[in-house]
Short mmCIF file of N, CA and C in Angstrom, two decimals:
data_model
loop_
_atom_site.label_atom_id
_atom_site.label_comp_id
_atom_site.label_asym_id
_atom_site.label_seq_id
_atom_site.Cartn_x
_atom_site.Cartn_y
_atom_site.Cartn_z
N UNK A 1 -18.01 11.18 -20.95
CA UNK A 1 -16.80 10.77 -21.65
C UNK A 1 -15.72 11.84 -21.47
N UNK A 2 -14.45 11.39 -21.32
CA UNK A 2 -13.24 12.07 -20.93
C UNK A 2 -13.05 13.23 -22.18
N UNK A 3 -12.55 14.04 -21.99
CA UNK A 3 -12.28 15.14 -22.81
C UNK A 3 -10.50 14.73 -23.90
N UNK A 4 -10.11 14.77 -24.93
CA UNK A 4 -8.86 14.82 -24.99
C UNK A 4 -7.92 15.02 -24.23
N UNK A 5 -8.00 16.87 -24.23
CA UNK A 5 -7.13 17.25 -22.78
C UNK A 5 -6.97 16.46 -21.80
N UNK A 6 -7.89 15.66 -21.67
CA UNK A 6 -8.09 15.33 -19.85
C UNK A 6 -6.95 14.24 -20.43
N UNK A 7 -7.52 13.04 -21.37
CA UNK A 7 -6.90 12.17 -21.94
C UNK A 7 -5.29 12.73 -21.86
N UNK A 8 -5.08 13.41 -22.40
CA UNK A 8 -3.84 13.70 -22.82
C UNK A 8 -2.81 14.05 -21.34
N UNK A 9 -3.59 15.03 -20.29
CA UNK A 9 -3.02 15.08 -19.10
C UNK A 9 -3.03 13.85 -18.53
N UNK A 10 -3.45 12.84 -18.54
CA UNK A 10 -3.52 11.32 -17.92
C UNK A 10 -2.17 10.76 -18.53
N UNK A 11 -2.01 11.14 -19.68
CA UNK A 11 -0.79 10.14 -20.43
C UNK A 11 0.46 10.63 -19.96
N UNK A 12 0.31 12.43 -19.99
CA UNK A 12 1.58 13.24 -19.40
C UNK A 12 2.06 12.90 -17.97
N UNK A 13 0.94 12.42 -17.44
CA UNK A 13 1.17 12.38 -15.85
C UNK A 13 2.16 10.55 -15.72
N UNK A 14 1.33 9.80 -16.93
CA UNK A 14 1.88 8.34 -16.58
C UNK A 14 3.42 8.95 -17.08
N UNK A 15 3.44 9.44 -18.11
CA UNK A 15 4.59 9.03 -18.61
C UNK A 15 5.39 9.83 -17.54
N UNK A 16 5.33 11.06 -16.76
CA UNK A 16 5.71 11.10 -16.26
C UNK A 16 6.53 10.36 -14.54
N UNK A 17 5.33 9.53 -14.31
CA UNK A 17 5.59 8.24 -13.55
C UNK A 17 6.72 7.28 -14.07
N UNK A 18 6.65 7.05 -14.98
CA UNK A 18 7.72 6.43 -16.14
C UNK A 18 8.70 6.73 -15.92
N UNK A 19 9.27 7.99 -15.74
CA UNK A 19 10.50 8.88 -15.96
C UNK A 19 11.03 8.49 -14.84
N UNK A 20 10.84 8.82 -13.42
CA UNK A 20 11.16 8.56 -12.06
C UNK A 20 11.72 6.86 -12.08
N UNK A 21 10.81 5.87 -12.80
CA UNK A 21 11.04 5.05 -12.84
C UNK A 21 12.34 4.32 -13.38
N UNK A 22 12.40 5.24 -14.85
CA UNK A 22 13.44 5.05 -15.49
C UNK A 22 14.63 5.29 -14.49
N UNK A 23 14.48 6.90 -13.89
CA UNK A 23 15.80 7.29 -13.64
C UNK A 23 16.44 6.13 -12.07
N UNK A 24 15.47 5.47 -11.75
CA UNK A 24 16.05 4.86 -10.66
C UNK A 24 16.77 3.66 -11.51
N UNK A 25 16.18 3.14 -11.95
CA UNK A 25 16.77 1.89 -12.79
C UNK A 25 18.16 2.47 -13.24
N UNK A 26 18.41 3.75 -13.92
CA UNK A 26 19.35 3.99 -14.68
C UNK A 26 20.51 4.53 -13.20
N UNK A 27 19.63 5.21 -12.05
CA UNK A 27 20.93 5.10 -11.09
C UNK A 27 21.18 3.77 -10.32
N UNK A 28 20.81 3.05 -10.33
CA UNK A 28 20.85 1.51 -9.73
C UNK A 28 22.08 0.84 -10.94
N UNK A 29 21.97 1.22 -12.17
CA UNK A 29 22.94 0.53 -13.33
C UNK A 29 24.39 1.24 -12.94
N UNK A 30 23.96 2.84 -13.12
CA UNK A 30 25.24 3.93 -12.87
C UNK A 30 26.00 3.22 -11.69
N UNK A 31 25.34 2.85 -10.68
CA UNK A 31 26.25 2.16 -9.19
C UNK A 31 26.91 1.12 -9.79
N UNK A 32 26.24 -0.46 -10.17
CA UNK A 32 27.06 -1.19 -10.63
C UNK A 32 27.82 -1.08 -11.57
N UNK A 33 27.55 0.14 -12.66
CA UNK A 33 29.12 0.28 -12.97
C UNK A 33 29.90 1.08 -12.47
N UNK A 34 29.83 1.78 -11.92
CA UNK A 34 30.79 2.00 -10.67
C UNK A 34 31.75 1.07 -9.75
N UNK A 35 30.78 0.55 -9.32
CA UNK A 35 31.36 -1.03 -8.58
C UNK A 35 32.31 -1.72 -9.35
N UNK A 36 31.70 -2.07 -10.48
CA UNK A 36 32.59 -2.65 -11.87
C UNK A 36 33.78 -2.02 -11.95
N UNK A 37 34.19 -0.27 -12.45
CA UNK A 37 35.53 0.50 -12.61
C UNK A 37 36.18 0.49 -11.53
N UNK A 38 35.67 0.61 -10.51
CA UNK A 38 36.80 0.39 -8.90
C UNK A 38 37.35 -0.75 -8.70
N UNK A 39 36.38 -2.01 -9.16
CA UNK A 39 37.09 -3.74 -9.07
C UNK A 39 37.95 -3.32 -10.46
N UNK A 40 37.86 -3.04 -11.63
CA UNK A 40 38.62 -3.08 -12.41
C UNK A 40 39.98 -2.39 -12.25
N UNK A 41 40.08 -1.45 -11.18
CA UNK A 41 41.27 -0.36 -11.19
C UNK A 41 41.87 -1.27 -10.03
N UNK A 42 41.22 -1.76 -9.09
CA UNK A 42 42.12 -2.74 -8.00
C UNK A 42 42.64 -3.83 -8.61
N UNK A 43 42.09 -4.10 -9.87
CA UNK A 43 42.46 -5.96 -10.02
C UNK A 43 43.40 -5.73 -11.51
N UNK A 44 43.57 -4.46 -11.93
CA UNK A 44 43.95 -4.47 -13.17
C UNK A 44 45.35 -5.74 -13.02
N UNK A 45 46.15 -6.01 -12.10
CA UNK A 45 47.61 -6.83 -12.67
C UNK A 45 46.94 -8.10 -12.16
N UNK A 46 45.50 -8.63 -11.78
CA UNK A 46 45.41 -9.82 -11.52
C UNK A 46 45.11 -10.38 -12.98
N UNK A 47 44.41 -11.68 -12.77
CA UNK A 47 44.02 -12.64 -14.01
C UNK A 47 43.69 -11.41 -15.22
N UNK A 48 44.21 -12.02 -15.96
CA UNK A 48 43.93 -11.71 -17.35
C UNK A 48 42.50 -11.79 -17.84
N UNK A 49 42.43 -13.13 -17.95
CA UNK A 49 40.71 -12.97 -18.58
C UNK A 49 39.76 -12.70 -17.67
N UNK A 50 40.11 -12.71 -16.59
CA UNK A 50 39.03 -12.48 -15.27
C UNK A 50 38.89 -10.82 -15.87
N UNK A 51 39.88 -9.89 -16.08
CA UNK A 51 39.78 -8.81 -16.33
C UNK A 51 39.13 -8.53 -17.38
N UNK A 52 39.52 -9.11 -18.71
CA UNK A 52 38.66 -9.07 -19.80
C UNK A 52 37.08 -9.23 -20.01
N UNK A 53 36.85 -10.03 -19.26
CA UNK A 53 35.55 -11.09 -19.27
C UNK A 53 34.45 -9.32 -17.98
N UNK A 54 34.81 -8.79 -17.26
CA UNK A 54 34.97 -7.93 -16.13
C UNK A 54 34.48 -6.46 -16.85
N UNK A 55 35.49 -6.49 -18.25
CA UNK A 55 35.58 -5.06 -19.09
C UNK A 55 34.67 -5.03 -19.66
N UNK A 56 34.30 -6.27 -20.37
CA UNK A 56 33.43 -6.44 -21.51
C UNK A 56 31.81 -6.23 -20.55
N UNK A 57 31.92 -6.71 -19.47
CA UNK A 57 30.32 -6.28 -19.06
C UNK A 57 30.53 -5.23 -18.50
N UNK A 58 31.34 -4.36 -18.15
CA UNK A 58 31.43 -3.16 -17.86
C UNK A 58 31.36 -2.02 -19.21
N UNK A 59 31.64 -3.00 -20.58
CA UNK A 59 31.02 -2.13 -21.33
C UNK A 59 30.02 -2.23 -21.40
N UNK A 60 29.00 -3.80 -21.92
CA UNK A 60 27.59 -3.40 -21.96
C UNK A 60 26.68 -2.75 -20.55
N UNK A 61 27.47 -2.39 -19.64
CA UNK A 61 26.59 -2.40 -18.79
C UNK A 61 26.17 -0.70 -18.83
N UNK A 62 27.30 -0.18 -19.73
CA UNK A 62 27.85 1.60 -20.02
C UNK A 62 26.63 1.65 -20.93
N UNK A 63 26.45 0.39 -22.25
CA UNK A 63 25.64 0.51 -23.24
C UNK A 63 23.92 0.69 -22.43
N UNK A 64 23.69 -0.05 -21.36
CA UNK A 64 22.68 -0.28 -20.89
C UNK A 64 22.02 1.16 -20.18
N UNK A 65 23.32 1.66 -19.71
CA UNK A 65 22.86 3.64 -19.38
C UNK A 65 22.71 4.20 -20.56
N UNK A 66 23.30 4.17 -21.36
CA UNK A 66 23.41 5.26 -22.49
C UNK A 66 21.99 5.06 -23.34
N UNK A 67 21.54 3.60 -23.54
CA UNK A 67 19.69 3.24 -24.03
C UNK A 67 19.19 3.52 -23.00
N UNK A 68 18.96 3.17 -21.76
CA UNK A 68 18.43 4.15 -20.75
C UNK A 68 17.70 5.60 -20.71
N UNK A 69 19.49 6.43 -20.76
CA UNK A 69 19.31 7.50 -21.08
C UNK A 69 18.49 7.89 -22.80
N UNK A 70 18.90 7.46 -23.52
CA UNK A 70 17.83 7.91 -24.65
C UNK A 70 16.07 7.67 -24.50
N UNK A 71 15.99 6.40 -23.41
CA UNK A 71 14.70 6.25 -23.54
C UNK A 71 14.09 7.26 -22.95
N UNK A 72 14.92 7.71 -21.24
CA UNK A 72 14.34 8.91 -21.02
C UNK A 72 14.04 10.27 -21.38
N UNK A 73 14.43 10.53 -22.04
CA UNK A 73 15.09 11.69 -23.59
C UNK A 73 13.45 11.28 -23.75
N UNK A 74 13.55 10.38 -24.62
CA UNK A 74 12.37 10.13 -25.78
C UNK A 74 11.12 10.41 -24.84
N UNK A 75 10.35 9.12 -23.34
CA UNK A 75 9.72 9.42 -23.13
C UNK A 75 9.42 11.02 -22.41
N UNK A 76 10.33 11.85 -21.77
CA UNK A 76 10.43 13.47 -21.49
C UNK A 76 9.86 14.28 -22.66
N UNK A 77 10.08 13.41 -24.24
CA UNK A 77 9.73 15.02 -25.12
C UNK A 77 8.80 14.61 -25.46
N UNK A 78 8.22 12.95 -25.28
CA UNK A 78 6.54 12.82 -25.47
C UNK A 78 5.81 13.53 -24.31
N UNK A 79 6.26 13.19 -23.34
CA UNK A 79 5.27 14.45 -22.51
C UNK A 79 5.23 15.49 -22.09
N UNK A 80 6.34 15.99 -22.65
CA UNK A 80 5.87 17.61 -22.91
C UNK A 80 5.12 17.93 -24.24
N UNK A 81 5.63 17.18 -25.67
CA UNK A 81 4.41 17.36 -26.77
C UNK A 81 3.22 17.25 -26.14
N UNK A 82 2.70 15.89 -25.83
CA UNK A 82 1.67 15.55 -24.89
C UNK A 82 0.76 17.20 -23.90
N UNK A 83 1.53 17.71 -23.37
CA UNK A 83 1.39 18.38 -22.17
C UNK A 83 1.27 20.43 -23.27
N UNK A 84 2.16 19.92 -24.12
CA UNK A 84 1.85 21.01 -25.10
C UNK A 84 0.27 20.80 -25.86
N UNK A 85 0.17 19.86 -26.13
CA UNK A 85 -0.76 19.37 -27.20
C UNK A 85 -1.92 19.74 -26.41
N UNK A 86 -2.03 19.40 -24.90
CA UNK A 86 -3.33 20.15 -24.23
C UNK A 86 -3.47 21.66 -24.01
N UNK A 87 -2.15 22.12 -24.33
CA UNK A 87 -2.39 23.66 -24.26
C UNK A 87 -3.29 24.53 -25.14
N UNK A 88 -3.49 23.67 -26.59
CA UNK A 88 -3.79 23.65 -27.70
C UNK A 88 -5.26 23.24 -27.77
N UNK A 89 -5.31 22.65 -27.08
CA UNK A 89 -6.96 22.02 -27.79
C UNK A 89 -7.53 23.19 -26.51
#
């Protein structure tokens, strides 16, 4: 039977898999909004609601990095507790 430690380095390592994962997702979002502020700065004197309708998912799409970013936050300081917690036992 697996030891804690061992346990615990298994979880540090996924979650660390996790992280990489996250951060691609979160630079794949960062591009399309990118894409989004450059169409928005070329088209600002076209249609009106085309622009509006344009802003508004260019905000949630800002909201969608910024939970992103906290999730990676969160899962990073579980595995270092994690990765601490085997230093310990």
């Amino acid at each position: 039977m697996a030891q804690n430690s061992d346990i615990y380095m298994m979880y540090a390592a996924e979650l660390g898999l996790c992280l990489k994962e996250l951060d691609m997702t979160k630079s794949f979002v960062e591009d399309v909004l990118r894409k989004m502020a450059l169409q928005l700065r070329e088209e600002k004197d076209k249609g009106m609601s085309e622009n509006k309708r344009l802003s508004y998912y260019a905000q949630l799409t800002h909201s969608v990095i910024l939970n992103l970013q906290a999730v990676e936050n969160s899962v990073s300081a579980l595995s270092l507790l994690m990765a601490q917690n085997n230093d310990n036992i």
